Coordinates of C-alpha atoms in Angstrom, one line a residue:
Chain A
X930 CA -33.4 57.2 -35.4
X931 CA -32.7 60.3 -33.1
X932 CA -35.9 61.5 -33.3
X933 CA -37.5 58.8 -31.8
X934 CA -34.7 57.0 -29.7
X935 CA -35.4 59.0 -26.5
X936 CA -39.1 57.7 -26.6
X937 CA -37.8 54.3 -27.3
X938 CA -34.9 53.5 -25.5
X939 CA -36.1 51.6 -22.5
X940 CA -37.6 49.3 -25.0
X941 CA -34.5 48.6 -26.6
X942 CA -32.4 48.2 -23.3
X943 CA -35.3 45.7 -22.3
X944 CA -35.4 43.8 -25.4
X945 CA -31.4 43.4 -24.9
X946 CA -31.7 42.2 -21.2
X947 CA -33.9 39.4 -22.2
X948 CA -37.4 38.7 -23.7
X949 CA -39.9 41.4 -23.1
X950 CA -43.1 40.9 -25.1
X951 CA -43.9 44.7 -25.0
X952 CA -40.3 45.3 -26.2
X953 CA -40.5 42.9 -29.0
X954 CA -43.8 43.5 -30.2
X955 CA -42.5 47.5 -30.5
X956 CA -39.2 46.6 -32.1
X957 CA -40.8 44.6 -35.0
X958 CA -42.9 47.7 -35.7
X959 CA -40.2 50.1 -35.4
X960 CA -37.4 50.6 -37.8
X961 CA -35.1 52.5 -35.6
X962 CA -35.3 50.7 -32.9
X963 CA -34.8 47.6 -34.7
X964 CA -31.8 48.8 -36.5
X965 CA -30.7 50.2 -32.7
X966 CA -31.2 46.9 -31.2
X967 CA -29.1 45.0 -33.9
X968 CA -26.2 47.7 -34.0
X969 CA -25.8 46.9 -29.9
X970 CA -26.1 43.7 -30.0
X971 CA -23.6 43.4 -32.6
X972 CA -21.0 45.2 -30.4
X973 CA -21.9 43.1 -27.5
X974 CA -21.5 40.0 -29.7
X975 CA -18.1 41.0 -30.5
X976 CA -17.5 42.1 -27.0
X977 CA -18.1 38.8 -25.8
X978 CA -16.2 36.8 -28.6
X979 CA -13.0 38.9 -28.3
X980 CA -13.2 38.4 -24.6
X981 CA -13.9 34.6 -24.5
X982 CA -10.8 34.8 -27.4
X983 CA -8.5 36.5 -25.2
X984 CA -9.0 34.4 -22.1
X985 CA -8.6 31.1 -24.0
X986 CA -5.1 29.7 -23.0
X987 CA -3.1 26.6 -24.1
X988 CA -3.7 23.0 -23.1
X989 CA -0.5 23.3 -20.8
X990 CA -2.0 26.2 -19.0
X991 CA -4.7 24.5 -17.7
X992 CA -3.1 21.3 -16.9
X993 CA -0.4 23.3 -15.0
X994 CA -3.5 24.8 -13.4
X995 CA -4.9 21.8 -12.6
X996 CA -1.9 20.3 -10.8
X997 CA -1.4 23.6 -8.9
X998 CA -5.0 23.3 -7.2
X999 CA -4.6 19.1 -6.9
X1000 CA -1.4 19.9 -5.1
X1001 CA -3.0 22.7 -2.8
X1002 CA -5.8 20.3 -2.3
X1003 CA -3.6 17.7 -1.0
X1004 CA -1.6 19.9 1.2
X1005 CA -5.1 21.2 2.8
X1006 CA -5.7 17.1 3.4
X1007 CA -2.8 16.6 4.8
X1008 CA -2.9 19.8 7.4
X1009 CA -6.2 18.5 8.1
X1010 CA -5.1 14.9 8.8
X1011 CA -2.3 16.5 11.0
X1012 CA -4.1 18.5 13.1
X1013 CA -6.7 15.6 13.6
X1014 CA -3.7 13.4 14.3
X1015 CA -2.3 15.8 17.1
X1016 CA -5.8 15.9 18.9
X1017 CA -5.7 12.6 20.6
X1018 CA -1.6 13.1 21.5
X1019 CA -2.7 16.2 22.8
X1020 CA -5.3 15.2 25.1
X1021 CA -3.0 11.9 26.7
X1022 CA -0.2 14.3 27.0
X1023 CA -2.8 16.6 29.4
X1024 CA -3.9 13.4 31.2
X1025 CA -0.9 12.3 31.6
X1026 CA 0.4 15.6 33.0
X1027 CA -2.4 15.8 35.4
X1028 CA -2.1 12.2 36.8
X1029 CA 1.9 13.0 37.0
X1030 CA 1.0 16.1 39.4
X1031 CA -1.5 14.3 41.3
X1032 CA 0.5 11.6 42.4
X1033 CA 3.4 13.3 43.1
X1034 CA 5.2 12.9 46.8
X1035 CA 5.0 15.8 48.7
X1036 CA 2.9 17.9 46.7
X1037 CA 0.0 18.3 48.8
X1038 CA -2.3 21.4 48.7
X1039 CA -1.6 23.9 51.2
X1040 CA -4.3 26.0 53.0
X1041 CA -3.5 29.5 52.2
X1042 CA -3.0 31.6 55.5
X1043 CA -2.0 35.4 55.9
X1044 CA 1.5 35.6 57.0
X1045 CA 1.5 36.6 61.0
X1046 CA 3.5 39.7 60.4
X1047 CA 0.9 41.2 58.4
X1048 CA -1.7 40.4 60.7
X1049 CA 0.3 42.1 63.4
X1050 CA 0.9 45.4 61.4
X1051 CA -2.8 45.3 60.7
X1052 CA -3.8 45.2 64.3
X1053 CA -0.9 48.0 65.4
X1054 CA -2.6 50.1 62.7
X1055 CA -6.1 49.8 63.6
X1056 CA -5.0 50.5 67.4
X1057 CA -3.3 53.9 66.0
X1058 CA -6.5 54.8 64.2
X1059 CA -8.7 54.2 67.3
X1060 CA -6.3 56.1 69.6
X1061 CA -6.3 59.2 66.8
X1062 CA -10.0 59.1 66.8
X1063 CA -10.1 59.5 70.5
X1064 CA -8.3 62.6 70.4
X1065 CA -9.5 65.9 70.5
X1066 CA -6.6 67.9 68.9
X1067 CA -4.8 66.3 65.9
X1068 CA -1.3 65.0 67.0
X1069 CA 0.4 67.5 64.8
X1070 CA -1.2 70.3 66.5
X1071 CA -0.4 69.0 69.9
X1072 CA 2.5 71.4 70.8
X1073 CA 0.6 74.6 69.8
X1074 CA -2.6 73.4 71.9
X1075 CA 0.3 73.3 74.8
X1076 CA 1.4 76.5 74.2
X1077 CA -1.9 78.3 73.9
X1078 CA -3.0 76.3 77.4
X1079 CA 0.4 77.6 79.1
X1080 CA 0.0 81.1 78.0
X1081 CA -3.9 81.3 78.8
X1082 CA -3.5 79.3 82.0
X1083 CA -6.8 77.5 81.0
X1084 CA -7.8 74.0 81.2
X1085 CA -6.3 71.6 79.0
X1086 CA -7.6 71.4 75.4
X1087 CA -6.8 67.9 75.3
X1088 CA -8.0 66.0 77.8
X1089 CA -6.7 62.4 76.8
X1090 CA -4.6 60.8 79.2
X1091 CA -1.8 60.7 76.9
X1092 CA -1.6 65.0 76.9
X1093 CA -1.8 64.8 80.6
X1094 CA 0.6 62.7 81.3
X1095 CA 2.9 64.2 78.7
X1096 CA 2.4 67.6 80.3
X1097 CA 3.0 66.2 84.2
X1098 CA 6.0 65.0 82.6
X1099 CA 7.2 68.6 81.3
X1100 CA 6.7 69.8 84.5
Chain B
X330 CA -25.2 20.9 -18.1
X331 CA -24.5 18.8 -14.9
X332 CA -23.5 15.5 -15.0
X333 CA -24.0 12.3 -12.4
X334 CA -21.1 13.4 -10.8
X335 CA -21.7 17.0 -10.6
X336 CA -25.4 16.2 -9.2
X337 CA -24.2 13.8 -6.6
X338 CA -21.7 16.2 -5.5
X339 CA -24.4 18.1 -3.4
X340 CA -25.7 14.8 -1.6
X341 CA -22.3 13.4 -0.9
X342 CA -20.0 16.4 -0.9
X343 CA -18.0 15.3 2.1
X344 CA -16.9 11.9 0.3
X345 CA -15.5 13.1 -3.1
X346 CA -12.6 11.5 -3.8
X347 CA -9.5 13.5 -5.0
X348 CA -9.8 12.3 -8.5
X349 CA -13.7 13.3 -8.4
X350 CA -12.5 16.7 -7.5
X351 CA -9.9 17.0 -10.4
X352 CA -12.6 16.2 -12.8
X353 CA -14.7 19.1 -11.3
X354 CA -11.8 21.4 -11.7
X355 CA -10.8 20.1 -15.2
X356 CA -14.3 20.8 -15.9
X357 CA -15.3 24.4 -14.5
X358 CA -11.9 25.7 -14.4
X359 CA -11.9 27.7 -17.9
X360 CA -15.1 29.8 -16.8
X361 CA -13.9 30.4 -13.7
X362 CA -10.7 31.8 -14.7
X363 CA -12.2 33.3 -17.9
X364 CA -14.9 35.6 -15.1
X365 CA -11.9 36.1 -13.0
X366 CA -10.0 37.4 -15.5
X367 CA -12.6 39.8 -16.9
X368 CA -13.6 41.1 -13.4
X369 CA -9.6 41.6 -12.0
X370 CA -8.0 42.5 -15.7
X371 CA -5.1 40.9 -14.1
X372 CA -4.0 37.5 -15.9
X373 CA -1.8 36.6 -12.8
X374 CA -4.4 37.4 -10.1
X375 CA -7.0 35.9 -12.1
X376 CA -4.8 32.3 -12.0
X377 CA -4.3 32.7 -8.3
X378 CA -7.7 33.3 -7.7
X379 CA -8.8 30.3 -9.9
X380 CA -6.5 28.1 -7.6
X381 CA -8.2 29.6 -4.6
X382 CA -11.6 29.3 -5.8
X383 CA -11.3 25.4 -5.9
X384 CA -9.7 25.1 -2.8
X385 CA -12.4 27.1 -0.9
X386 CA -14.8 25.1 -2.8
X387 CA -13.2 22.0 -1.6
X388 CA -12.6 23.2 1.9
X389 CA -16.6 24.1 2.1
X390 CA -17.8 21.1 0.3
X391 CA -20.1 20.6 3.2
X392 CA -22.0 24.1 2.5
X393 CA -22.8 22.7 -1.1
X394 CA -26.7 21.9 -0.8
X395 CA -27.0 21.6 -4.7
X396 CA -30.0 24.2 -4.6
X397 CA -28.0 25.7 -7.5
X398 CA -25.7 24.2 -9.9
X399 CA -22.2 23.5 -9.0
X400 CA -20.8 25.8 -11.6
X401 CA -23.2 28.7 -10.3
X402 CA -21.9 28.1 -6.8
X403 CA -18.0 27.9 -8.1
X404 CA -18.9 31.6 -9.7
X405 CA -20.4 32.8 -6.5
X406 CA -17.2 32.1 -4.8
X407 CA -15.0 33.3 -7.5
X408 CA -17.2 36.5 -7.4
X409 CA -16.5 36.8 -3.4
X410 CA -13.0 36.6 -3.7
X411 CA -12.8 39.2 -6.6
X412 CA -14.6 41.4 -4.3
X413 CA -12.3 41.0 -1.5
X414 CA -9.4 41.3 -3.8
X415 CA -10.5 44.4 -5.1
X416 CA -11.0 45.9 -1.8
X417 CA -7.5 45.4 -1.0
X418 CA -5.9 48.9 -1.8
X419 CA -2.4 47.5 -2.2
X420 CA -3.9 45.6 -5.2
X421 CA -5.5 48.5 -6.8
X422 CA -2.5 50.6 -6.2
X423 CA 0.0 48.3 -8.0
X424 CA -2.6 47.6 -10.6
X425 CA -2.8 51.3 -11.5
X426 CA 0.8 51.8 -11.4
X427 CA 1.6 48.9 -13.8
X428 CA -1.2 49.9 -16.0
X429 CA -3.0 46.7 -15.8
X430 CA -6.2 48.3 -16.2
X431 CA -5.7 48.7 -19.8
X432 CA -4.3 44.9 -20.1
X433 CA -7.8 43.6 -20.7
X434 CA -9.4 46.2 -22.8
X435 CA -6.4 46.3 -25.2
X436 CA -5.9 42.6 -25.1
X437 CA -9.5 42.0 -25.7
X438 CA -9.8 44.1 -28.5
X439 CA -6.9 42.8 -30.3
X440 CA -8.9 39.2 -30.1
X441 CA -11.7 40.2 -32.2
X442 CA -12.4 37.5 -34.7
X443 CA -11.5 38.9 -38.3
X444 CA -13.4 36.2 -40.3
X445 CA -13.8 37.4 -43.7
X446 CA -14.0 41.2 -42.8
X447 CA -11.9 44.1 -44.2
X448 CA -9.4 46.0 -42.2
X449 CA -11.8 48.7 -42.1
X450 CA -14.5 46.2 -40.3
X451 CA -11.9 44.6 -38.2
X452 CA -10.8 48.3 -36.8
X453 CA -14.6 49.6 -36.1
X454 CA -15.1 46.0 -34.6
X455 CA -12.0 46.7 -32.4
X456 CA -13.4 50.1 -31.3
X457 CA -16.8 49.0 -30.4
X458 CA -15.0 46.1 -28.0
X459 CA -13.0 49.1 -26.4
X460 CA -15.9 51.0 -26.4
X461 CA -18.0 48.4 -24.6
X462 CA -15.0 47.7 -22.3
X463 CA -14.7 51.5 -21.4
X464 CA -18.3 51.5 -20.1
X465 CA -17.6 48.0 -18.3
X466 CA -14.5 50.0 -16.6
X467 CA -16.8 52.3 -15.2
X468 CA -19.4 50.2 -13.8
X469 CA -19.3 49.3 -9.9
X470 CA -17.6 45.9 -9.2
X471 CA -21.2 44.1 -8.9
X472 CA -22.5 45.8 -12.1
X473 CA -19.6 44.6 -14.4
X474 CA -20.0 41.0 -12.6
X475 CA -23.6 41.1 -13.8
X476 CA -22.7 42.3 -17.4
X477 CA -19.8 40.3 -18.0
X478 CA -22.1 37.1 -16.8
X479 CA -24.4 38.2 -19.4
X480 CA -22.6 39.3 -22.4
X481 CA -19.3 37.0 -22.1
X482 CA -20.6 34.1 -20.3
X483 CA -24.4 34.4 -21.9
X484 CA -25.6 33.2 -18.4
X485 CA -29.2 33.3 -17.8
X486 CA -30.6 36.1 -15.6
X487 CA -31.4 33.4 -13.0
X488 CA -28.1 32.0 -13.1
X489 CA -26.4 35.3 -12.6
X490 CA -29.0 35.8 -9.9
X491 CA -28.0 32.7 -8.1
X492 CA -24.3 33.2 -8.6
X493 CA -24.2 36.7 -7.7
X494 CA -26.7 36.6 -4.5
X495 CA -29.2 39.0 -5.7
X496 CA -32.7 39.2 -7.2
X497 CA -33.4 38.8 -10.7
X498 CA -34.7 42.1 -10.4
X499 CA -31.6 43.7 -9.4
X500 CA -29.8 42.0 -12.6
X501 CA -32.0 43.6 -14.6
X502 CA -31.7 47.0 -13.2
X503 CA -27.5 46.5 -13.3
X504 CA -27.9 45.3 -17.2
X505 CA -30.5 47.8 -17.9
X506 CA -28.2 50.8 -16.4
X507 CA -25.3 49.3 -18.4
X508 CA -26.6 48.9 -21.5
X509 CA -27.8 52.7 -21.3
X510 CA -24.2 53.4 -20.8
X511 CA -23.4 51.5 -23.8
X512 CA -25.7 52.6 -26.1
X513 CA -24.7 56.2 -25.2
X514 CA -20.9 55.3 -25.5
X515 CA -21.7 53.8 -29.2
X516 CA -23.5 56.6 -30.3
X517 CA -20.8 59.0 -29.4
X518 CA -18.5 56.6 -31.7
X519 CA -20.3 57.4 -34.8

């Protein structure tokens, strides 16, 4: 058998998987393959029978299992019924809620307007930005500019009205 | 074998009564449980997942079109549940810790039918069963499912393909590889 087992291997497996005409034809004429097939088939039959026997349970086990499945199935049905029963109730509650809110006295839609204080501060900020843009020198550097002007006796670097005014006050 | 009840099940799936469903459970619970026990090698989990399988079947009755047999459909649900269970790291950790991997192998070997065989023959038969289980343990879960459905449940290749959502060609390939390993293992025994 060992001499030809490699050459004939696929045929034995093919015959074991299911009916295969070529494999059956070969095995019918090859004694080693026939023996090998019978050997593996026997082991597989024992394997199947032993496992079926092992998985066998007393009738009480199956009764108990069926009862557990029935209980779980009924619980599932009750859960889905409860969910279905809740849907109209929730819809009715929502509709009631909207109706009550819509009819409540004193509840009127109010147009949302920006608070006046915020509007004023925005305007002031814009004016401040415009003034800052009109200056030649940034506000923080103005004292230095004045010192340079005084020491050199030149014309004022910052010609804005504000700085002129401030210089006249200083004088 | 399909009965009037199970063939009508596909058409009027959503109208099935609790009694009809109970009858289906009683008809198929043994096979579903056995398949799960062989796949998971854990009696407690097999029991839990059998219940889960029937519950899922009940909740998804509308998806059963009657294209395959009811039993094949149930086995497909069982195979999916077993696959999800096997993916759980927690489950495999506890299984390894408690040595449940060996439980089915030894349990099945102890159930070798003796008949008129001599003690020596029974011992050899047990060795065979252990050797085949050893091979089955080394297979991927899908290959093991194919192997068990063929050689424990003795199902046809087309039914196995239906139950596991495979092509018949893939079923044959899985079986071919498994049988090659079984033959090698049995050769080593001698």
